[in-house]
PDB file of C-alpha atoms in Angstrom:
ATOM      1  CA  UNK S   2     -18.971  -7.878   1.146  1.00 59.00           C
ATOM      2  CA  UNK S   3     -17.488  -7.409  -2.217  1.00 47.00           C
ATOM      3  CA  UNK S   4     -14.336  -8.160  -4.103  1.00 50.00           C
ATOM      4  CA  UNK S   5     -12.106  -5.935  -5.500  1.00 44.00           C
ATOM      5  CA  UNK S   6     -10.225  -6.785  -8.687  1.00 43.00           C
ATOM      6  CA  UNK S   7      -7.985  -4.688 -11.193  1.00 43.00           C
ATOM      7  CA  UNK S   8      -8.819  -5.393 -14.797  1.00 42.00           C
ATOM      8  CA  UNK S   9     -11.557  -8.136 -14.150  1.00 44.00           C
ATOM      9  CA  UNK S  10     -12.353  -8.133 -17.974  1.00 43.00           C
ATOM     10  CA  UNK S  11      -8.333  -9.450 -18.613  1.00 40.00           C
ATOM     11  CA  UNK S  12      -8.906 -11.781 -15.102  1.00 42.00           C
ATOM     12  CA  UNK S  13     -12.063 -13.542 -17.176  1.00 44.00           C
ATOM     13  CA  UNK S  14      -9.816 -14.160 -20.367  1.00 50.00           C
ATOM     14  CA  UNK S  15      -6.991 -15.848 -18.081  1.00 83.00           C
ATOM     15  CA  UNK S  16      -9.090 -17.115 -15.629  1.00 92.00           C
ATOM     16  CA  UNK S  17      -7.724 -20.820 -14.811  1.00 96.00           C
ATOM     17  CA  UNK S  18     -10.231 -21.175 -11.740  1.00 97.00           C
ATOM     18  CA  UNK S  19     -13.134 -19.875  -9.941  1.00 97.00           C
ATOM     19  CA  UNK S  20     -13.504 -18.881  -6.113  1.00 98.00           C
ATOM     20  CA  UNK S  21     -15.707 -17.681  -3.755  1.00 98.00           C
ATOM     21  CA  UNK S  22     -14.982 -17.007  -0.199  1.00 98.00           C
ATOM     22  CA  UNK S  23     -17.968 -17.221   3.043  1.00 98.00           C
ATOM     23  CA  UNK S  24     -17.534 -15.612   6.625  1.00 98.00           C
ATOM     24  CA  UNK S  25     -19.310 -15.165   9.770  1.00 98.00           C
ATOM     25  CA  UNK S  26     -18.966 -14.529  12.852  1.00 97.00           C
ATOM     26  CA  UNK S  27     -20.560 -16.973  14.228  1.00 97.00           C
ATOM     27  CA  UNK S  28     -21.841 -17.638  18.186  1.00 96.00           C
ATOM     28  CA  UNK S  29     -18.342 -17.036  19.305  1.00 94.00           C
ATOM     29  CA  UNK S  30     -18.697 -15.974  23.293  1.00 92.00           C
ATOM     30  CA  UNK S  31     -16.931 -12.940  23.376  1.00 93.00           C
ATOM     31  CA  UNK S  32     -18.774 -11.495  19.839  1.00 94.00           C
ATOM     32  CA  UNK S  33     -15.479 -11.003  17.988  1.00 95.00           C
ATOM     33  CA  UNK S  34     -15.059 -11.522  14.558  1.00 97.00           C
ATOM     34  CA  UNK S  35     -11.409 -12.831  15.152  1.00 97.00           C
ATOM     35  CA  UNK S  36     -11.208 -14.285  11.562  1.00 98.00           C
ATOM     36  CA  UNK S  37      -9.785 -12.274   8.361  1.00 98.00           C
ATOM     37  CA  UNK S  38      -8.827 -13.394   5.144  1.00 98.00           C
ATOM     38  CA  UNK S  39      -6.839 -12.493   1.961  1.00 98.00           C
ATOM     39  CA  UNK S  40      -8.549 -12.922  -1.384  1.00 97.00           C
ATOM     40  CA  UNK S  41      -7.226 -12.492  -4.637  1.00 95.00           C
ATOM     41  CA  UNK S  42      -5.966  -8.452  -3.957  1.00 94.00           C
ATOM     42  CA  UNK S  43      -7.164  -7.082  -0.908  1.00 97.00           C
ATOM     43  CA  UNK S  44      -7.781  -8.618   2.742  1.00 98.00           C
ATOM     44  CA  UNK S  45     -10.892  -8.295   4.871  1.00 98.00           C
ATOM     45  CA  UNK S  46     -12.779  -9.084   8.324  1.00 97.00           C
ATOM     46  CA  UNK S  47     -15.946  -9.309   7.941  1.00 94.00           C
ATOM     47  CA  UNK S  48     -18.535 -10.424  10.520  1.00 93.00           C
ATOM     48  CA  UNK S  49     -20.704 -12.258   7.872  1.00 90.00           C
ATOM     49  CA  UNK S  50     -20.843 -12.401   4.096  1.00 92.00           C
ATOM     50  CA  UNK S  51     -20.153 -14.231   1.119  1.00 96.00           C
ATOM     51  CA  UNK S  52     -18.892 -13.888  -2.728  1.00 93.00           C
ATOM     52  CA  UNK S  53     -19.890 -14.399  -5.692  1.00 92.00           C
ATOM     53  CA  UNK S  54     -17.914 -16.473  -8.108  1.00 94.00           C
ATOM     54  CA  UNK S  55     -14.817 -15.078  -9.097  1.00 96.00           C
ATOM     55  CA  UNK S  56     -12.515 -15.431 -12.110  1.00 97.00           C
ATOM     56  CA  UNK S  57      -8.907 -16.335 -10.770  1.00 97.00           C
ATOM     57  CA  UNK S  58      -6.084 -15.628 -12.778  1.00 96.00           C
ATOM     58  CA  UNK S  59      -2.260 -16.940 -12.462  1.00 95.00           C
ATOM     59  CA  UNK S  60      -0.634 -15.782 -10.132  1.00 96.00           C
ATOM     60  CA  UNK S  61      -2.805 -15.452  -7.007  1.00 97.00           C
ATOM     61  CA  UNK S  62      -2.914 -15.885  -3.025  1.00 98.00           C
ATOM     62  CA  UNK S  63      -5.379 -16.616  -0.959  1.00 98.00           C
ATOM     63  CA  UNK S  64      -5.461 -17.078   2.293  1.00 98.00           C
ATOM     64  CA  UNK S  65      -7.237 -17.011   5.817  1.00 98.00           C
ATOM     65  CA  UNK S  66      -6.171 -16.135   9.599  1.00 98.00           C
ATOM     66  CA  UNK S  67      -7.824 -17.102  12.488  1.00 98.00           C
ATOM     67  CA  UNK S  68      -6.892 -14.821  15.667  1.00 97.00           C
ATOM     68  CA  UNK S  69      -6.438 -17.298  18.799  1.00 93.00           C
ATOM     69  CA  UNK S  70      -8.866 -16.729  21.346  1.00 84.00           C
ATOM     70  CA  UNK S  71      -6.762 -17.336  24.437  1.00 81.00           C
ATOM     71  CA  UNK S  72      -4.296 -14.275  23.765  1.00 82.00           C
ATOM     72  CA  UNK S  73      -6.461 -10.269  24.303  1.00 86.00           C
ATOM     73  CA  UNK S  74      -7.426  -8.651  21.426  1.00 93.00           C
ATOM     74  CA  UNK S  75      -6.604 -11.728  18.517  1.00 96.00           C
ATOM     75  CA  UNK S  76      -8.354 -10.016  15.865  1.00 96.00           C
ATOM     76  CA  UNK S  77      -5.808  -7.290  15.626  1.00 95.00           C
ATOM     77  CA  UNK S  78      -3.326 -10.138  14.800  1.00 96.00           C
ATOM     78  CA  UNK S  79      -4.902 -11.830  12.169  1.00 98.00           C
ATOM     79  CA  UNK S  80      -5.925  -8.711  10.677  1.00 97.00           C
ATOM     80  CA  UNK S  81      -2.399  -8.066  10.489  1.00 96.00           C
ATOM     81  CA  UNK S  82      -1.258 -11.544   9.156  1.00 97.00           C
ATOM     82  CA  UNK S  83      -3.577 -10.561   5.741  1.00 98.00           C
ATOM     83  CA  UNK S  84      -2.401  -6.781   5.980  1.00 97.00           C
ATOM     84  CA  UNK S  85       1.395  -8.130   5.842  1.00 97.00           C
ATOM     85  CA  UNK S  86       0.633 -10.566   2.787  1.00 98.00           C
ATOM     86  CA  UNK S  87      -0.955  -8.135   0.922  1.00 98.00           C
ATOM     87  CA  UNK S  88       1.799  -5.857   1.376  1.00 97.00           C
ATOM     88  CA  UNK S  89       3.769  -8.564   0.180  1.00 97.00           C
ATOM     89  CA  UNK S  90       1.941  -9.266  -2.624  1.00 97.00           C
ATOM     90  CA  UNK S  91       1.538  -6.236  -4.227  1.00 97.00           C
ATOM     91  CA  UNK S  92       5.082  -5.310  -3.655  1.00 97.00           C
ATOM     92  CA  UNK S  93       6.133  -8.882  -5.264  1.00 96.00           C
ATOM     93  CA  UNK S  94       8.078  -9.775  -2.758  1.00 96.00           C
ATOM     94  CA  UNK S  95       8.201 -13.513  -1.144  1.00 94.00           C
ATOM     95  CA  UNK S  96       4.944 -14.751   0.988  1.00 96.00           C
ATOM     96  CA  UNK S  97       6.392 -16.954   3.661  1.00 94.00           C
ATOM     97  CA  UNK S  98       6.331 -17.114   7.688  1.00 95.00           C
ATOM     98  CA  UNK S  99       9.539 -15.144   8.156  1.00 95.00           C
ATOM     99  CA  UNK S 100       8.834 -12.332   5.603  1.00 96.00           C
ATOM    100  CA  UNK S 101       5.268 -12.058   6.559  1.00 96.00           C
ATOM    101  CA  UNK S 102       6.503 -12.026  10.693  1.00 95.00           C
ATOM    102  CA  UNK S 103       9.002  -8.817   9.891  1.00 93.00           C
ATOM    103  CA  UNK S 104       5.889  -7.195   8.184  1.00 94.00           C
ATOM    104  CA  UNK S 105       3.557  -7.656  11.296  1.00 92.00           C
ATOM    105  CA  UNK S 106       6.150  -6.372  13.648  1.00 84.00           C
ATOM    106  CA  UNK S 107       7.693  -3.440  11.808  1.00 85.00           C
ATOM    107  CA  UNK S 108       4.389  -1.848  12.495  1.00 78.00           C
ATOM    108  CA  UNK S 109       4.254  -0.404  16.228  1.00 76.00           C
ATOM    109  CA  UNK S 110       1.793  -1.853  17.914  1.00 79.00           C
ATOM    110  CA  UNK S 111      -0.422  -0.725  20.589  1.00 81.00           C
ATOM    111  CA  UNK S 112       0.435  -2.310  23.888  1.00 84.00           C
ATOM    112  CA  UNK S 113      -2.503  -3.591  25.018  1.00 84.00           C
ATOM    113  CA  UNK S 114      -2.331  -5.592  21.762  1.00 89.00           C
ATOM    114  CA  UNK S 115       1.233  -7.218  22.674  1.00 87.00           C
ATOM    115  CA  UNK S 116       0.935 -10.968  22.607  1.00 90.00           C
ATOM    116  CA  UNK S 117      -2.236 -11.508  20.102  1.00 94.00           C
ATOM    117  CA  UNK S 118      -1.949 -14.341  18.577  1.00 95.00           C
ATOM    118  CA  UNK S 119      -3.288 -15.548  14.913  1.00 97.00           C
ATOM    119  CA  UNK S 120      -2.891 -18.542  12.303  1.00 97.00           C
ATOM    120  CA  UNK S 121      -2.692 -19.008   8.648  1.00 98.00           C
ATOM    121  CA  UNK S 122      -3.185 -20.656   6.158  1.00 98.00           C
ATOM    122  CA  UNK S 123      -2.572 -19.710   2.493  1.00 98.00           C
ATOM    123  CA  UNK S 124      -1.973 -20.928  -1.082  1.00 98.00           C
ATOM    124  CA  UNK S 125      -0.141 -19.480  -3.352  1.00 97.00           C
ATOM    125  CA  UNK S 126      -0.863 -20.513  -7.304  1.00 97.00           C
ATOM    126  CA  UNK S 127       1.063 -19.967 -10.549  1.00 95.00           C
ATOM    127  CA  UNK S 128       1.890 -21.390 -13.996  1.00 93.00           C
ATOM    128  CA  UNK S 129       4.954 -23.666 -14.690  1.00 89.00           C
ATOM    129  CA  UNK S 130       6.554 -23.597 -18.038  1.00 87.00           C
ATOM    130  CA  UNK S 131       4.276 -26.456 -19.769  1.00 87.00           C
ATOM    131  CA  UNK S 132       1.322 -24.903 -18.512  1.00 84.00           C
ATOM    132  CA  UNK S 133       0.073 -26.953 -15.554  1.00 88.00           C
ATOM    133  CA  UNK S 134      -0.959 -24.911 -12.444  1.00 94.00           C
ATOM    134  CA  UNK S 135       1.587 -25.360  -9.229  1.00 96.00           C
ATOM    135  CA  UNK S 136       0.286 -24.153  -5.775  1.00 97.00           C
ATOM    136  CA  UNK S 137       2.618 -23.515  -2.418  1.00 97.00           C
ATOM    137  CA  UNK S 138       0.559 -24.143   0.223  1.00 97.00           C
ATOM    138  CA  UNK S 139       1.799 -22.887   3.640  1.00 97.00           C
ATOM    139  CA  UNK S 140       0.224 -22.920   6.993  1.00 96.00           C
ATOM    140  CA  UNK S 141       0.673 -22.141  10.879  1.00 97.00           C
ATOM    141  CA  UNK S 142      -1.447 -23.082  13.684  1.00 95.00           C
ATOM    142  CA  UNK S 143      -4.577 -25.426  12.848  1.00 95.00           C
ATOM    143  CA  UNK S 144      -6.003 -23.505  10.228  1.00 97.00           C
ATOM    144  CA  UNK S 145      -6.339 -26.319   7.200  1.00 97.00           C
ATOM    145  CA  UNK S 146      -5.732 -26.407   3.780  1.00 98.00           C
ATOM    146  CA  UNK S 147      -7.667 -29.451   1.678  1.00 98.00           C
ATOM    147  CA  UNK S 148      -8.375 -30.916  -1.900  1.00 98.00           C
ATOM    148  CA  UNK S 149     -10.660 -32.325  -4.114  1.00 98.00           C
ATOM    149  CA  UNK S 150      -9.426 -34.312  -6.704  1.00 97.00           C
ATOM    150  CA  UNK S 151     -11.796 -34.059  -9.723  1.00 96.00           C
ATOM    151  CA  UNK S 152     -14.690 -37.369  -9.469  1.00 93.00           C
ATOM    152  CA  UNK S 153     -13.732 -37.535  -6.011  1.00 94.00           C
ATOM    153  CA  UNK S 154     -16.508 -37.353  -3.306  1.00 92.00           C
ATOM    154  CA  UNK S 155     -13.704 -37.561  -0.154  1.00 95.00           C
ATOM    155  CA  UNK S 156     -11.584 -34.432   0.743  1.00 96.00           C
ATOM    156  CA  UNK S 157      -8.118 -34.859   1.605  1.00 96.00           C
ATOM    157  CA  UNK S 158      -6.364 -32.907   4.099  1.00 96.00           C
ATOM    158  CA  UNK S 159      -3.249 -31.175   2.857  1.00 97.00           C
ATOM    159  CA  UNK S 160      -2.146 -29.778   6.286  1.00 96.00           C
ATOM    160  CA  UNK S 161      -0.939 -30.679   9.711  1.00 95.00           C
ATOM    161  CA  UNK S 162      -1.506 -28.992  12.912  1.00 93.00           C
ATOM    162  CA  UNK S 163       0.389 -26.920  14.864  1.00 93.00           C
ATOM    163  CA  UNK S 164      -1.452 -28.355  18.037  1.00 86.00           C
ATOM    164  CA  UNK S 165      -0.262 -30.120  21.609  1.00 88.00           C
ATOM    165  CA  UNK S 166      -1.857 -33.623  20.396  1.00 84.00           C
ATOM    166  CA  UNK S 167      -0.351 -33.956  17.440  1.00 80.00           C
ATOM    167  CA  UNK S 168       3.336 -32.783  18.867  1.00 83.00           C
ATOM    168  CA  UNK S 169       2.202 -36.013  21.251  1.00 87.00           C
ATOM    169  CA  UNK S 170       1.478 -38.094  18.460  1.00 84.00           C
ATOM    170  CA  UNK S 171       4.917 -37.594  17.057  1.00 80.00           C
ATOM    171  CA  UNK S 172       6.627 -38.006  20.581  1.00 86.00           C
ATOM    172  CA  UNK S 173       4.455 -41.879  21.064  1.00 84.00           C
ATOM    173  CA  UNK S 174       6.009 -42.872  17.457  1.00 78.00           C
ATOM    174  CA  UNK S 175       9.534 -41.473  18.241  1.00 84.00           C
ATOM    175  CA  UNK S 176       9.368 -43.310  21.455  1.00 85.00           C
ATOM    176  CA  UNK S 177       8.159 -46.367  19.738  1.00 88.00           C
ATOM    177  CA  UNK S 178      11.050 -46.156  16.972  1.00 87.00           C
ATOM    178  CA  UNK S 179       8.397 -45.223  13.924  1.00 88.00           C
ATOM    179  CA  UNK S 180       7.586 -42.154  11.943  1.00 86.00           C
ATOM    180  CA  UNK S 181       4.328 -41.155  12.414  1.00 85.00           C
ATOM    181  CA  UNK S 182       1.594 -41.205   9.680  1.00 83.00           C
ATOM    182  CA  UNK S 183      -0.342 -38.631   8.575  1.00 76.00           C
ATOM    183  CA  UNK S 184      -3.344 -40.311   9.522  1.00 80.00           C
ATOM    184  CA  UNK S 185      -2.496 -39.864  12.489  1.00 80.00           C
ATOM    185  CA  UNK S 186      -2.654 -36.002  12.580  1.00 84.00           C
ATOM    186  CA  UNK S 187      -5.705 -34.250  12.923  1.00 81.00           C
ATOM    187  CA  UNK S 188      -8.269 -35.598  14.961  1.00 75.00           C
ATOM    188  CA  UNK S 189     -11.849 -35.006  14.550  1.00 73.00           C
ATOM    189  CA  UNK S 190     -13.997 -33.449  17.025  1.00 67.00           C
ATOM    190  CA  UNK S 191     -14.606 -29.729  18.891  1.00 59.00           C
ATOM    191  CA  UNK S 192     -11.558 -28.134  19.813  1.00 62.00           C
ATOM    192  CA  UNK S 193     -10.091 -29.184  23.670  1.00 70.00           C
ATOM    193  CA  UNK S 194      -7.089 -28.756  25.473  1.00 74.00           C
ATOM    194  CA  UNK S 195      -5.065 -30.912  23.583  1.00 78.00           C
ATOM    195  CA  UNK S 196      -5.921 -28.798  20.947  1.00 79.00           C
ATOM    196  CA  UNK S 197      -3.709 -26.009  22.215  1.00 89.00           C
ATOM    197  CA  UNK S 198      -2.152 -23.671  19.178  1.00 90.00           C
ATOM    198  CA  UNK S 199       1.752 -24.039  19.660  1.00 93.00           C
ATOM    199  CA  UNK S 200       2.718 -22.273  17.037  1.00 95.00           C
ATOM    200  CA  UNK S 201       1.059 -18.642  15.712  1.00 96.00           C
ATOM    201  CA  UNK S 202       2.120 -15.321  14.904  1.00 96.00           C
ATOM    202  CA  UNK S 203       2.495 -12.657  17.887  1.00 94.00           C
ATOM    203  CA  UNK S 204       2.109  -9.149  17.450  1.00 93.00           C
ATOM    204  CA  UNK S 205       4.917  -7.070  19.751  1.00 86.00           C
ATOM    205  CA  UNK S 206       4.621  -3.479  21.244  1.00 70.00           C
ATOM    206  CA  UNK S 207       8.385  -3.079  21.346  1.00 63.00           C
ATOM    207  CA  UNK S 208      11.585  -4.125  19.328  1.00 59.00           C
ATOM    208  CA  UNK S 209      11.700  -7.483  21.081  1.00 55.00           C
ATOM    209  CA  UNK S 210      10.482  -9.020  17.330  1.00 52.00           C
ATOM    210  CA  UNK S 211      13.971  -8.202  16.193  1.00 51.00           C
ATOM    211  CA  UNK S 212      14.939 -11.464  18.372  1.00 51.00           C
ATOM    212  CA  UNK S 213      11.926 -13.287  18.113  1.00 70.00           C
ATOM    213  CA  UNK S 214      12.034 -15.976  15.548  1.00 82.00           C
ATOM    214  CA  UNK S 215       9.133 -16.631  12.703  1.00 90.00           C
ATOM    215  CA  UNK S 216       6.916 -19.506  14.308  1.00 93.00           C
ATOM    216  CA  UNK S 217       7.245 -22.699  12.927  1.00 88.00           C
ATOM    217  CA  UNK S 218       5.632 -23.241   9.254  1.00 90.00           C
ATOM    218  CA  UNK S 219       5.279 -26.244   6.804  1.00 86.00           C
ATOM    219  CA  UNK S 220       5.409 -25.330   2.978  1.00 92.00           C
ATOM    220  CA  UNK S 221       4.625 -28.082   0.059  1.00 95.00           C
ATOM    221  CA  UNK S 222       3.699 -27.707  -3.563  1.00 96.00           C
ATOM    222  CA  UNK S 223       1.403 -29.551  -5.514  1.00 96.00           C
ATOM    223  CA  UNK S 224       0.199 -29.754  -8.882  1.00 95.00           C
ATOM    224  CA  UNK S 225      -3.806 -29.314  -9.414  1.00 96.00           C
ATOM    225  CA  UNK S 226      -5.751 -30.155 -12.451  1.00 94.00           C
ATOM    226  CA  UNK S 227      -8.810 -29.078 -14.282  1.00 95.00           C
ATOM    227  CA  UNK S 228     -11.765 -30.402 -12.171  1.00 96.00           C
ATOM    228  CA  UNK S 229      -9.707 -30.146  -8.906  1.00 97.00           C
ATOM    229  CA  UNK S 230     -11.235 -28.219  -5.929  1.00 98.00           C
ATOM    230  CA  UNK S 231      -8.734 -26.391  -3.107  1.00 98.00           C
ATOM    231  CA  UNK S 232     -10.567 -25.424   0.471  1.00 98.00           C
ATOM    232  CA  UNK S 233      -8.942 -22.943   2.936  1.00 98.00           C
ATOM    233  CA  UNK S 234     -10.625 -22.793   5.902  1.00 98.00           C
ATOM    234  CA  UNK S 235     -10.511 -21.354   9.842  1.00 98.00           C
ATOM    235  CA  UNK S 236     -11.225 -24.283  12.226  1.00 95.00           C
ATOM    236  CA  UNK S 237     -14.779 -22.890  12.933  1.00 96.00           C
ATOM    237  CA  UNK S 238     -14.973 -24.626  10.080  1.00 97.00           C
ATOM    238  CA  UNK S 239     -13.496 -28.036  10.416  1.00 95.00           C
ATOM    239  CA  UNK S 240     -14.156 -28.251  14.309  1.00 93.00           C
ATOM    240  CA  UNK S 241     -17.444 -28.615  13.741  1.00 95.00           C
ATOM    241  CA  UNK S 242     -18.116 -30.293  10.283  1.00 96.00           C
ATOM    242  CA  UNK S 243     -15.259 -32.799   9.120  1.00 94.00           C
ATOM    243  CA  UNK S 244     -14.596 -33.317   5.675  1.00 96.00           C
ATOM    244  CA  UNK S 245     -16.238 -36.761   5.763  1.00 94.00           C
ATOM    245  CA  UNK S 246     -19.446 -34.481   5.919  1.00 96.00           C
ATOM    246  CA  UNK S 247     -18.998 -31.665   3.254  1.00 97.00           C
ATOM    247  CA  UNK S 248     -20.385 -32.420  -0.197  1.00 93.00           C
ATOM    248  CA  UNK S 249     -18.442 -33.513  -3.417  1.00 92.00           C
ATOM    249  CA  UNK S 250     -18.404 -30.824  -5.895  1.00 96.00           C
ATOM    250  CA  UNK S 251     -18.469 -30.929  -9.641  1.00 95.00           C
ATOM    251  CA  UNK S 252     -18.124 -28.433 -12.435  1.00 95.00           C
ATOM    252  CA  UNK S 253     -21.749 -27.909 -12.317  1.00 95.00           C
ATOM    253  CA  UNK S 254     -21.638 -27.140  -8.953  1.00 97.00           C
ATOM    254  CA  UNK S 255     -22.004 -23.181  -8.032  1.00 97.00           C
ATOM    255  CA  UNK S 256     -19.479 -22.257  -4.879  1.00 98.00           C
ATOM    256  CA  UNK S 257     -21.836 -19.808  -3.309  1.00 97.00           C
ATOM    257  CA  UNK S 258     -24.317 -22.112  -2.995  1.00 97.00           C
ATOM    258  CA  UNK S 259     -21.559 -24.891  -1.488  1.00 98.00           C
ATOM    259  CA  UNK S 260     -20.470 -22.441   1.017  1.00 98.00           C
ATOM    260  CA  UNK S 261     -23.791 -21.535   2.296  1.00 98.00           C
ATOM    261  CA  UNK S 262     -24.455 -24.562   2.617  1.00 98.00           C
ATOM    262  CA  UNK S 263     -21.651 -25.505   4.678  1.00 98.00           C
ATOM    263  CA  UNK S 264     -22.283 -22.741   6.703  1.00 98.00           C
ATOM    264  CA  UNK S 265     -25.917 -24.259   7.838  1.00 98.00           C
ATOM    265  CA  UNK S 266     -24.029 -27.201   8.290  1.00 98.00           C
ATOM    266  CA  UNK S 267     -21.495 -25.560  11.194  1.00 98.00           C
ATOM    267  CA  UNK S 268     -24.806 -24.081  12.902  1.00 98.00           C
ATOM    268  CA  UNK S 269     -26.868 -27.358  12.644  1.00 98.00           C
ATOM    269  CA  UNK S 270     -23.504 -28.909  14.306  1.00 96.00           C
ATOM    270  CA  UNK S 271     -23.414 -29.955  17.882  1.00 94.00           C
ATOM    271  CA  UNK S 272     -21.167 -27.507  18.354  1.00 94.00           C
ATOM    272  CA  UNK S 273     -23.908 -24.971  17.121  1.00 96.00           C
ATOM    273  CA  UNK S 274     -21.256 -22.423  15.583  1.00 97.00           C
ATOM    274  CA  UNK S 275     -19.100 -21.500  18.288  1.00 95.00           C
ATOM    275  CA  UNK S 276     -16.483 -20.045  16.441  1.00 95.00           C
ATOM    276  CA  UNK S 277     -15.965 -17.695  13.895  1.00 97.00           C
ATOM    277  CA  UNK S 278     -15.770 -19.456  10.926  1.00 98.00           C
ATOM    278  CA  UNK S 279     -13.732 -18.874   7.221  1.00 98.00           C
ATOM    279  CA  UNK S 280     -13.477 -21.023   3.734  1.00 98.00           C
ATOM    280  CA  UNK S 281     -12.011 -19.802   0.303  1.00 98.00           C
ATOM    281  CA  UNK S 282     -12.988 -22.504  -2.170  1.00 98.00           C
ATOM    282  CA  UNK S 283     -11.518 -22.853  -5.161  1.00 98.00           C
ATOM    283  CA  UNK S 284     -12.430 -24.422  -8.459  1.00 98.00           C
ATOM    284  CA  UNK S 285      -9.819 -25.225 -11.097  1.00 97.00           C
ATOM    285  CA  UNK S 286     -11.050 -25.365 -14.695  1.00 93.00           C
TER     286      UNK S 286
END
């Protein structure tokens, strides 16, 4: 797998990060690659292969979709999702749920595809006027977004689940008169029923998208800092290895390496890789 750049030589002299992206395929049942990403300027589905370190310049997007394997022919969706964001991107236009649902669906779809299903989650990184580095992060379904402060040896998650348990979590603290925390999001452990997507992007055959609303998404923006580390990831990632697990990472550290090595991680899991499985890590300088 290799990544495409325009002018890498003026990326290098801008660069305010470094990332490097890993993807297999995993054991996955059905032997789909149902994953696809969005890196930098061009998206891909890949059934296994990492980057090298890349130069990241201001502004970029990356970002990773993970087709849902209960709806036929998934990988078509999230192949889709990254199509429609780069699309977006290159034309300069705004990267959010709604904008990147009309893209999907303007494009007539085969019918056997109607109903695949796919997640995302992407960041979205730029200057601000004194310099500092703001990202967007946005997200829908149970792909995660977390961060690394710089020292730190514990990732934090940045993102919330579009699953059944949490929508139960925040029904038991409505019910009980309390907001719920965000610790309380997110359990840890392989992917059951109460893990159920509830909301994704669907791919249509017809014009039915016209009245179809965007699913659900969550946006936020944060402000990262030199030594500060940013992981997007499928949950064939998290599922199996939780963020307890993954190694600190420090400026010394080289992200292929990292990668691989979580990789061996998800197949030395109990869960011996049963997913397809996705991470874009990034590196701020």
């Amino acid at each position: 797998m290799i990544a495409s750049s325009n002018n890498c030589s003026l990326k290098e002299t801008l660069s305010i990060a470094q990332a490097c992206v890993i993807t297999f395929q995993g054991n996955a049942s059905n032997n789909l690659q149902q994953d696809a990403f969005f890196f930098l300027d061009n998206w891909y589905q890949e059934d296994l292969g990492v980057m090298a370190m890349m130069p990241v310049a201001a502004p970029f997007c990356l970002a990773v979709s993970d087709g849902v394997a209960s709806s036929n022919h998934s990988q078509h969706c999230s192949k889709a999702v990254v199509k429609a964001i780069r699309r977006l991107w290159n034309d300069h236009k705004c990267i959010c749920s709604d904008s990147i649902h009309q893209s999907i669906n303007q494009t007539q779809h085969s019918s056997k595809r109607h109903g695949a299903a796919a997640t995302l989650a992407m960041i979205v990184g730029e200057l601000n006027s004194d310099g500092t580095i703001k990202a967007t992060i946005t997200h829908v379904g149970d792909s995660r977004i977390y961060l690394l402060f710089k020292g730190a040896s514990q990732w934090q998650c940045l993102t919330r689940d579009h699953n059944l348990l949490n929508e139960l979590i925040d029904q038991q603290a409505q019910e009980q008169g309390r907001q719920a925390e965000f610790a309380d999001y997110n359990w840890e452990g392989m992917a059951g029923s109460l893990y159920s997507i509830t909301e994704c992007f669907v791919l249509t055959s017809d014009d039915s998208y016209t009245s179809s609303e965007a699913p659900e998404s969550v946006s936020q923006t944060i402000d990262v800092n030199s030594g500060d580390c940013i992981l997007v990831c499928t949950d064939g990632i998290h599922d199996l290895v939780p963020s307890h697990e993954w190694q600190s990472i420090s400026a010394d550290t080289d992200l292929q390496h990292w990668l691989i090595a979580l990789k061996d991680q998800v197949y030395d899991s109990e869960g011996n890789a049963y997913d397809n499985g996705t991470a874009i890590l990034v590196r701020f300088d």
